[in-house]
Structures are given as structure tokens and as C-alpha cells.
Amino acid sequence: MARMQQSTSKKRRRRPEQARGKMKKRVCHFCSERVDYIDYKDVAILRKYMSDRAKIRARRVTGNCPRHQREVAVAIKSAREMALLPYLGTGR
Amino acid sequence: MRTYELMTIHRPALEESDVRDRVTDVEKYLENAGGKVTSTDIWGKRRFAYEIDHLSEGYYTVVTFEAETEAVDGLDRMLSLSDEVLRHKVVRPGA
């Protein structure tokens, strides 16, 4: 029991101060490229925002701004409906 | 009049020329309904990311057009009823 508690607290431990400080703040790719429409047909771009298990990557991973993250998510979902992208990946 | 984009997936058992005919039917329908077709793109056969009706590929086509809302409703019904069309999607790009 006591050992279990110890292991969970270990997992929750924060990254050392130094590493956190080094984390680069990513700028939204679509903002910097001034993309005004994210096309659901452009599978190659959308793939970059999916994990190998075909899940949509979180905003904190992609570094997208709220608006573009939302547009990416909608585009991926549209592409899935048309079988351009999978709902489930084969990864792992 | 609004700009729309239609994507359809036709059954893989069809001939490519049949698919072309089906797409021209759609174009004719739109023009009769007072619309204007700006571009049509026949992608050809493409593998699906997952099986649809136990099929693993289909003919993809993309048609961009301008039309009234009522015309799109009719188009939607027409494609839903068609046995040759596996799936279709109408979007308004940039809106």
C-alpha cells in the first residue's frame, strides 16, 4: 500500500525546473503561414496533426492557436467521413 | 448564389467512363437548376482508409460549383438515393 502511494507520487513529479524553462513556445503553423482555409482533402497536412493511432493531437502538442486547432479537428473529421483518413490507426 | 464543393465516392465496380457520365449528370442537374460549375476533378480510384460496405476502394470526384440552396438540397437527395454513389459530401469552403 505504502509502496503504491510512493510510485504514484513519483509519476506526478514535475519535470526539473531547467527542462521546463527550455521548452520552446511553438507558434501556430497556420497563423505564421497565413492559411485562411484548412482543406479536408489535404490528407498529407492533416496527418501531421494525428498520432500513429489516428488520434487527433492535442493543442498542447501541436502548438496551434484555438481557431486553427478547431479547424484542423473539423477537417480531420470530414476527411474521416469520406474515408480519406482512418478512425482507428494500426500503430503499435 | 453560393460556392459549394461536392465530393462523391462511386462504387469501384463501375467503369471510369461510367463515373465520368455520372459526374456530367450532376453538372447538368446543377446547370438546369441555375447553377454554374467552376471545376471538376476526377481523382480516379483511391484506397479507403477503412472498409465501406466491405469495399476497399472507390472512385473519388470533386466538383466545385455555384448554386442556390434549393439546388443543393435536390442534389443531396439525388446522391443519397443513388446506388452507385457510396458517399457524398457538400461543403462550403472557407465558411
mmCIF file of C-alpha atoms in Angstrom:
data_model
loop_
_atom_site.group_PDB
_atom_site.id
_atom_site.type_symbol
_atom_site.label_atom_id
_atom_site.label_comp_id
_atom_site.label_asym_id
_atom_site.label_seq_id
_atom_site.Cartn_x
_atom_site.Cartn_y
_atom_site.Cartn_z
ATOM 1 C CA MET A 1 0.000 0.000 0.000
ATOM 2 C CA ALA A 2 2.640 2.428 1.067
ATOM 3 C CA ARG A 3 4.729 1.426 -1.888
ATOM 4 C CA MET A 4 1.895 2.110 -4.324
ATOM 5 C CA GLN A 5 1.449 5.599 -2.975
ATOM 6 C CA GLN A 6 5.087 6.243 -3.422
ATOM 7 C CA SER A 7 5.036 5.184 -7.068
ATOM 8 C CA THR A 8 2.077 7.410 -7.938
ATOM 9 C CA SER A 9 3.658 10.396 -6.299
ATOM 10 C CA LYS A 10 6.782 9.653 -8.287
ATOM 11 C CA LYS A 11 4.805 9.748 -11.535
ATOM 12 C CA ARG A 12 3.270 13.072 -10.689
ATOM 13 C CA ARG A 13 6.601 14.671 -10.023
ATOM 14 C CA ARG A 14 7.186 17.696 -12.193
ATOM 15 C CA ARG A 15 9.898 17.991 -14.724
ATOM 16 C CA PRO A 16 13.006 19.692 -13.319
ATOM 17 C CA GLU A 17 12.918 23.465 -13.477
ATOM 18 C CA GLN A 18 15.665 23.593 -16.080
ATOM 19 C CA ALA A 19 13.914 21.370 -18.640
ATOM 20 C CA ARG A 20 10.678 23.277 -18.353
ATOM 21 C CA GLY A 21 12.435 26.531 -18.954
ATOM 22 C CA LYS A 22 13.979 25.168 -22.128
ATOM 23 C CA MET A 23 10.645 24.163 -23.653
ATOM 24 C CA LYS A 24 10.144 26.206 -26.763
ATOM 25 C CA LYS A 25 6.893 28.055 -27.239
ATOM 26 C CA ARG A 26 5.582 26.853 -30.609
ATOM 27 C CA VAL A 27 3.824 29.260 -32.898
ATOM 28 C CA CYS A 28 0.717 28.119 -34.734
ATOM 29 C CA HIS A 29 1.833 26.909 -38.155
ATOM 30 C CA PHE A 30 -1.342 28.128 -39.875
ATOM 31 C CA CYS A 31 -1.073 31.598 -38.361
ATOM 32 C CA SER A 32 2.535 32.058 -39.410
ATOM 33 C CA GLU A 33 1.767 30.753 -42.918
ATOM 34 C CA ARG A 34 -1.401 32.860 -43.096
ATOM 35 C CA VAL A 35 -3.553 29.912 -44.179
ATOM 36 C CA ASP A 36 -7.170 31.004 -44.318
ATOM 37 C CA TYR A 37 -8.822 27.677 -45.127
ATOM 38 C CA ILE A 38 -7.778 24.231 -43.944
ATOM 39 C CA ASP A 39 -8.847 21.794 -46.638
ATOM 40 C CA TYR A 40 -10.159 18.408 -45.526
ATOM 41 C CA LYS A 41 -8.874 16.921 -48.809
ATOM 42 C CA ASP A 42 -5.267 17.718 -47.958
ATOM 43 C CA VAL A 43 -4.532 14.447 -46.206
ATOM 44 C CA ALA A 44 -0.775 14.983 -46.052
ATOM 45 C CA ILE A 45 -1.090 18.089 -43.879
ATOM 46 C CA LEU A 46 -3.814 16.646 -41.665
ATOM 47 C CA ARG A 47 -1.753 13.501 -40.990
ATOM 48 C CA LYS A 48 0.807 15.662 -39.248
ATOM 49 C CA TYR A 49 -1.823 16.510 -36.652
ATOM 50 C CA MET A 50 -2.673 12.876 -35.919
ATOM 51 C CA SER A 51 -0.870 10.286 -33.826
ATOM 52 C CA ASP A 52 0.103 6.951 -35.366
ATOM 53 C CA ARG A 53 -3.026 5.576 -33.736
ATOM 54 C CA ALA A 54 -5.004 8.077 -35.815
ATOM 55 C CA LYS A 55 -5.996 10.203 -32.843
ATOM 56 C CA ILE A 56 -6.137 13.967 -33.235
ATOM 57 C CA ARG A 57 -3.155 15.542 -31.491
ATOM 58 C CA ALA A 58 -3.913 17.904 -28.640
ATOM 59 C CA ARG A 59 -3.412 21.614 -28.930
ATOM 60 C CA ARG A 60 -0.630 21.488 -26.366
ATOM 61 C CA VAL A 61 1.247 19.074 -28.623
ATOM 62 C CA THR A 62 0.615 20.788 -31.949
ATOM 63 C CA GLY A 63 1.035 24.311 -30.659
ATOM 64 C CA ASN A 64 -1.872 25.519 -32.785
ATOM 65 C CA CYS A 65 -3.938 28.512 -31.837
ATOM 66 C CA PRO A 66 -7.532 27.806 -30.713
ATOM 67 C CA ARG A 67 -9.065 28.766 -34.030
ATOM 68 C CA HIS A 68 -6.767 26.706 -36.207
ATOM 69 C CA GLN A 69 -6.787 23.713 -33.859
ATOM 70 C CA ARG A 70 -10.569 23.705 -34.150
ATOM 71 C CA GLU A 71 -10.390 23.947 -37.934
ATOM 72 C CA VAL A 72 -7.845 21.122 -38.111
ATOM 73 C CA ALA A 73 -10.076 18.919 -35.941
ATOM 74 C CA VAL A 74 -13.132 19.602 -38.095
ATOM 75 C CA ALA A 75 -11.143 18.947 -41.276
ATOM 76 C CA ILE A 76 -9.866 15.620 -39.924
ATOM 77 C CA LYS A 77 -13.390 14.582 -39.020
ATOM 78 C CA SER A 78 -14.659 15.473 -42.503
ATOM 79 C CA ALA A 79 -11.810 13.540 -44.083
ATOM 80 C CA ARG A 80 -12.693 10.549 -41.916
ATOM 81 C CA GLU A 81 -16.271 10.601 -43.156
ATOM 82 C CA MET A 82 -15.004 10.323 -46.709
ATOM 83 C CA ALA A 83 -12.578 7.513 -45.800
ATOM 84 C CA LEU A 84 -9.567 9.695 -46.596
ATOM 85 C CA LEU A 85 -8.278 9.263 -43.059
ATOM 86 C CA PRO A 86 -8.831 6.394 -40.622
ATOM 87 C CA TYR A 87 -10.878 6.473 -37.446
ATOM 88 C CA LEU A 88 -8.536 3.887 -35.943
ATOM 89 C CA GLY A 89 -4.863 3.590 -36.681
ATOM 90 C CA THR A 90 -2.835 0.412 -36.806
ATOM 91 C CA GLY A 91 0.103 1.877 -34.922
ATOM 92 C CA ARG A 92 1.712 -0.050 -32.032
ATOM 93 C CA MET B 1 -25.651 32.038 -55.151
ATOM 94 C CA ARG B 2 -23.042 30.403 -53.030
ATOM 95 C CA THR B 3 -19.904 28.446 -53.740
ATOM 96 C CA TYR B 4 -20.012 24.796 -52.833
ATOM 97 C CA GLU B 5 -17.735 21.850 -53.210
ATOM 98 C CA LEU B 6 -19.047 18.346 -53.729
ATOM 99 C CA MET B 7 -17.083 15.174 -53.188
ATOM 100 C CA THR B 8 -18.535 11.829 -54.230
ATOM 101 C CA ILE B 9 -17.336 8.270 -53.943
ATOM 102 C CA HIS B 10 -18.632 5.924 -56.636
ATOM 103 C CA ARG B 11 -18.597 2.149 -56.488
ATOM 104 C CA PRO B 12 -15.328 0.589 -57.674
ATOM 105 C CA ALA B 13 -17.204 -1.905 -59.851
ATOM 106 C CA LEU B 14 -18.091 0.881 -62.304
ATOM 107 C CA GLU B 15 -16.015 1.755 -65.343
ATOM 108 C CA GLU B 16 -14.152 5.028 -65.275
ATOM 109 C CA SER B 17 -16.227 6.226 -68.240
ATOM 110 C CA ASP B 18 -19.438 5.476 -66.299
ATOM 111 C CA VAL B 19 -18.178 7.609 -63.443
ATOM 112 C CA ARG B 20 -17.479 10.421 -65.908
ATOM 113 C CA ASP B 21 -21.064 10.125 -67.178
ATOM 114 C CA ARG B 22 -22.433 10.256 -63.647
ATOM 115 C CA VAL B 23 -20.429 13.393 -62.967
ATOM 116 C CA THR B 24 -21.697 15.045 -66.144
ATOM 117 C CA ASP B 25 -25.230 14.170 -64.965
ATOM 118 C CA VAL B 26 -24.523 16.081 -61.776
ATOM 119 C CA GLU B 27 -23.156 19.016 -63.766
ATOM 120 C CA LYS B 28 -26.241 19.020 -65.996
ATOM 121 C CA TYR B 29 -28.516 18.909 -62.988
ATOM 122 C CA LEU B 30 -26.737 21.909 -61.486
ATOM 123 C CA GLU B 31 -26.872 23.908 -64.686
ATOM 124 C CA ASN B 32 -30.589 23.160 -65.097
ATOM 125 C CA ALA B 33 -31.123 24.372 -61.549
ATOM 126 C CA GLY B 34 -29.490 27.686 -62.441
ATOM 127 C CA GLY B 35 -26.056 26.900 -61.061
ATOM 128 C CA LYS B 36 -22.612 27.216 -62.546
ATOM 129 C CA VAL B 37 -19.902 24.560 -62.428
ATOM 130 C CA THR B 38 -16.463 26.062 -61.860
ATOM 131 C CA SER B 39 -14.310 22.953 -61.886
ATOM 132 C CA THR B 40 -14.492 19.179 -61.872
ATOM 133 C CA ASP B 41 -11.736 16.891 -60.803
ATOM 134 C CA ILE B 42 -11.876 13.125 -61.175
ATOM 135 C CA TRP B 43 -9.279 11.696 -58.829
ATOM 136 C CA GLY B 44 -9.768 8.155 -60.059
ATOM 137 C CA LYS B 45 -9.646 5.024 -57.938
ATOM 138 C CA ARG B 46 -8.321 5.502 -54.451
ATOM 139 C CA ARG B 47 -7.986 3.165 -51.478
ATOM 140 C CA PHE B 48 -10.186 3.853 -48.450
ATOM 141 C CA ALA B 49 -8.721 4.427 -45.030
ATOM 142 C CA TYR B 50 -11.226 1.826 -43.799
ATOM 143 C CA GLU B 51 -13.734 -0.516 -45.414
ATOM 144 C CA ILE B 52 -17.085 0.832 -46.580
ATOM 145 C CA ASP B 53 -19.658 -1.893 -47.299
ATOM 146 C CA HIS B 54 -16.804 -4.425 -47.438
ATOM 147 C CA LEU B 55 -15.200 -2.469 -50.256
ATOM 148 C CA SER B 56 -11.674 -1.158 -50.003
ATOM 149 C CA GLU B 57 -11.538 1.384 -52.829
ATOM 150 C CA GLY B 58 -13.712 3.728 -54.852
ATOM 151 C CA TYR B 59 -13.759 6.487 -57.449
ATOM 152 C CA TYR B 60 -13.338 9.928 -55.930
ATOM 153 C CA THR B 61 -14.576 13.017 -57.723
ATOM 154 C CA VAL B 62 -14.645 16.667 -56.679
ATOM 155 C CA VAL B 63 -16.940 19.264 -58.276
ATOM 156 C CA THR B 64 -16.886 22.926 -57.294
ATOM 157 C CA PHE B 65 -19.899 24.972 -58.269
ATOM 158 C CA GLU B 66 -22.085 27.960 -57.534
ATOM 159 C CA ALA B 67 -25.756 27.345 -56.899
ATOM 160 C CA GLU B 68 -28.781 28.266 -54.852
ATOM 161 C CA THR B 69 -29.502 26.466 -51.594
ATOM 162 C CA GLU B 70 -32.553 24.655 -53.024
ATOM 163 C CA ALA B 71 -30.470 23.173 -55.823
ATOM 164 C CA VAL B 72 -28.069 21.733 -53.262
ATOM 165 C CA ASP B 73 -30.939 20.152 -51.334
ATOM 166 C CA GLY B 74 -32.083 18.408 -54.511
ATOM 167 C CA LEU B 75 -28.547 17.324 -55.307
ATOM 168 C CA ASP B 76 -28.167 15.876 -51.843
ATOM 169 C CA ARG B 77 -31.354 13.845 -52.226
ATOM 170 C CA MET B 78 -30.366 12.663 -55.688
ATOM 171 C CA LEU B 79 -26.994 11.388 -54.481
ATOM 172 C CA SER B 80 -28.411 9.775 -51.344
ATOM 173 C CA LEU B 81 -30.840 7.765 -53.434
ATOM 174 C CA SER B 82 -28.248 6.706 -55.975
ATOM 175 C CA ASP B 83 -26.988 3.143 -55.634
ATOM 176 C CA GLU B 84 -23.776 3.948 -57.454
ATOM 177 C CA VAL B 85 -22.681 6.599 -55.004
ATOM 178 C CA LEU B 86 -21.223 5.171 -51.811
ATOM 179 C CA ARG B 87 -20.781 8.518 -50.070
ATOM 180 C CA HIS B 88 -21.012 12.176 -50.855
ATOM 181 C CA LYS B 89 -20.278 15.415 -49.075
ATOM 182 C CA VAL B 90 -21.103 19.011 -49.875
ATOM 183 C CA VAL B 91 -19.049 21.702 -48.141
ATOM 184 C CA ARG B 92 -18.808 25.441 -48.374
ATOM 185 C CA PRO B 93 -15.066 26.100 -48.456
ATOM 186 C CA GLY B 94 -13.966 28.959 -46.252
ATOM 187 C CA ALA B 95 -17.330 29.287 -44.496
#
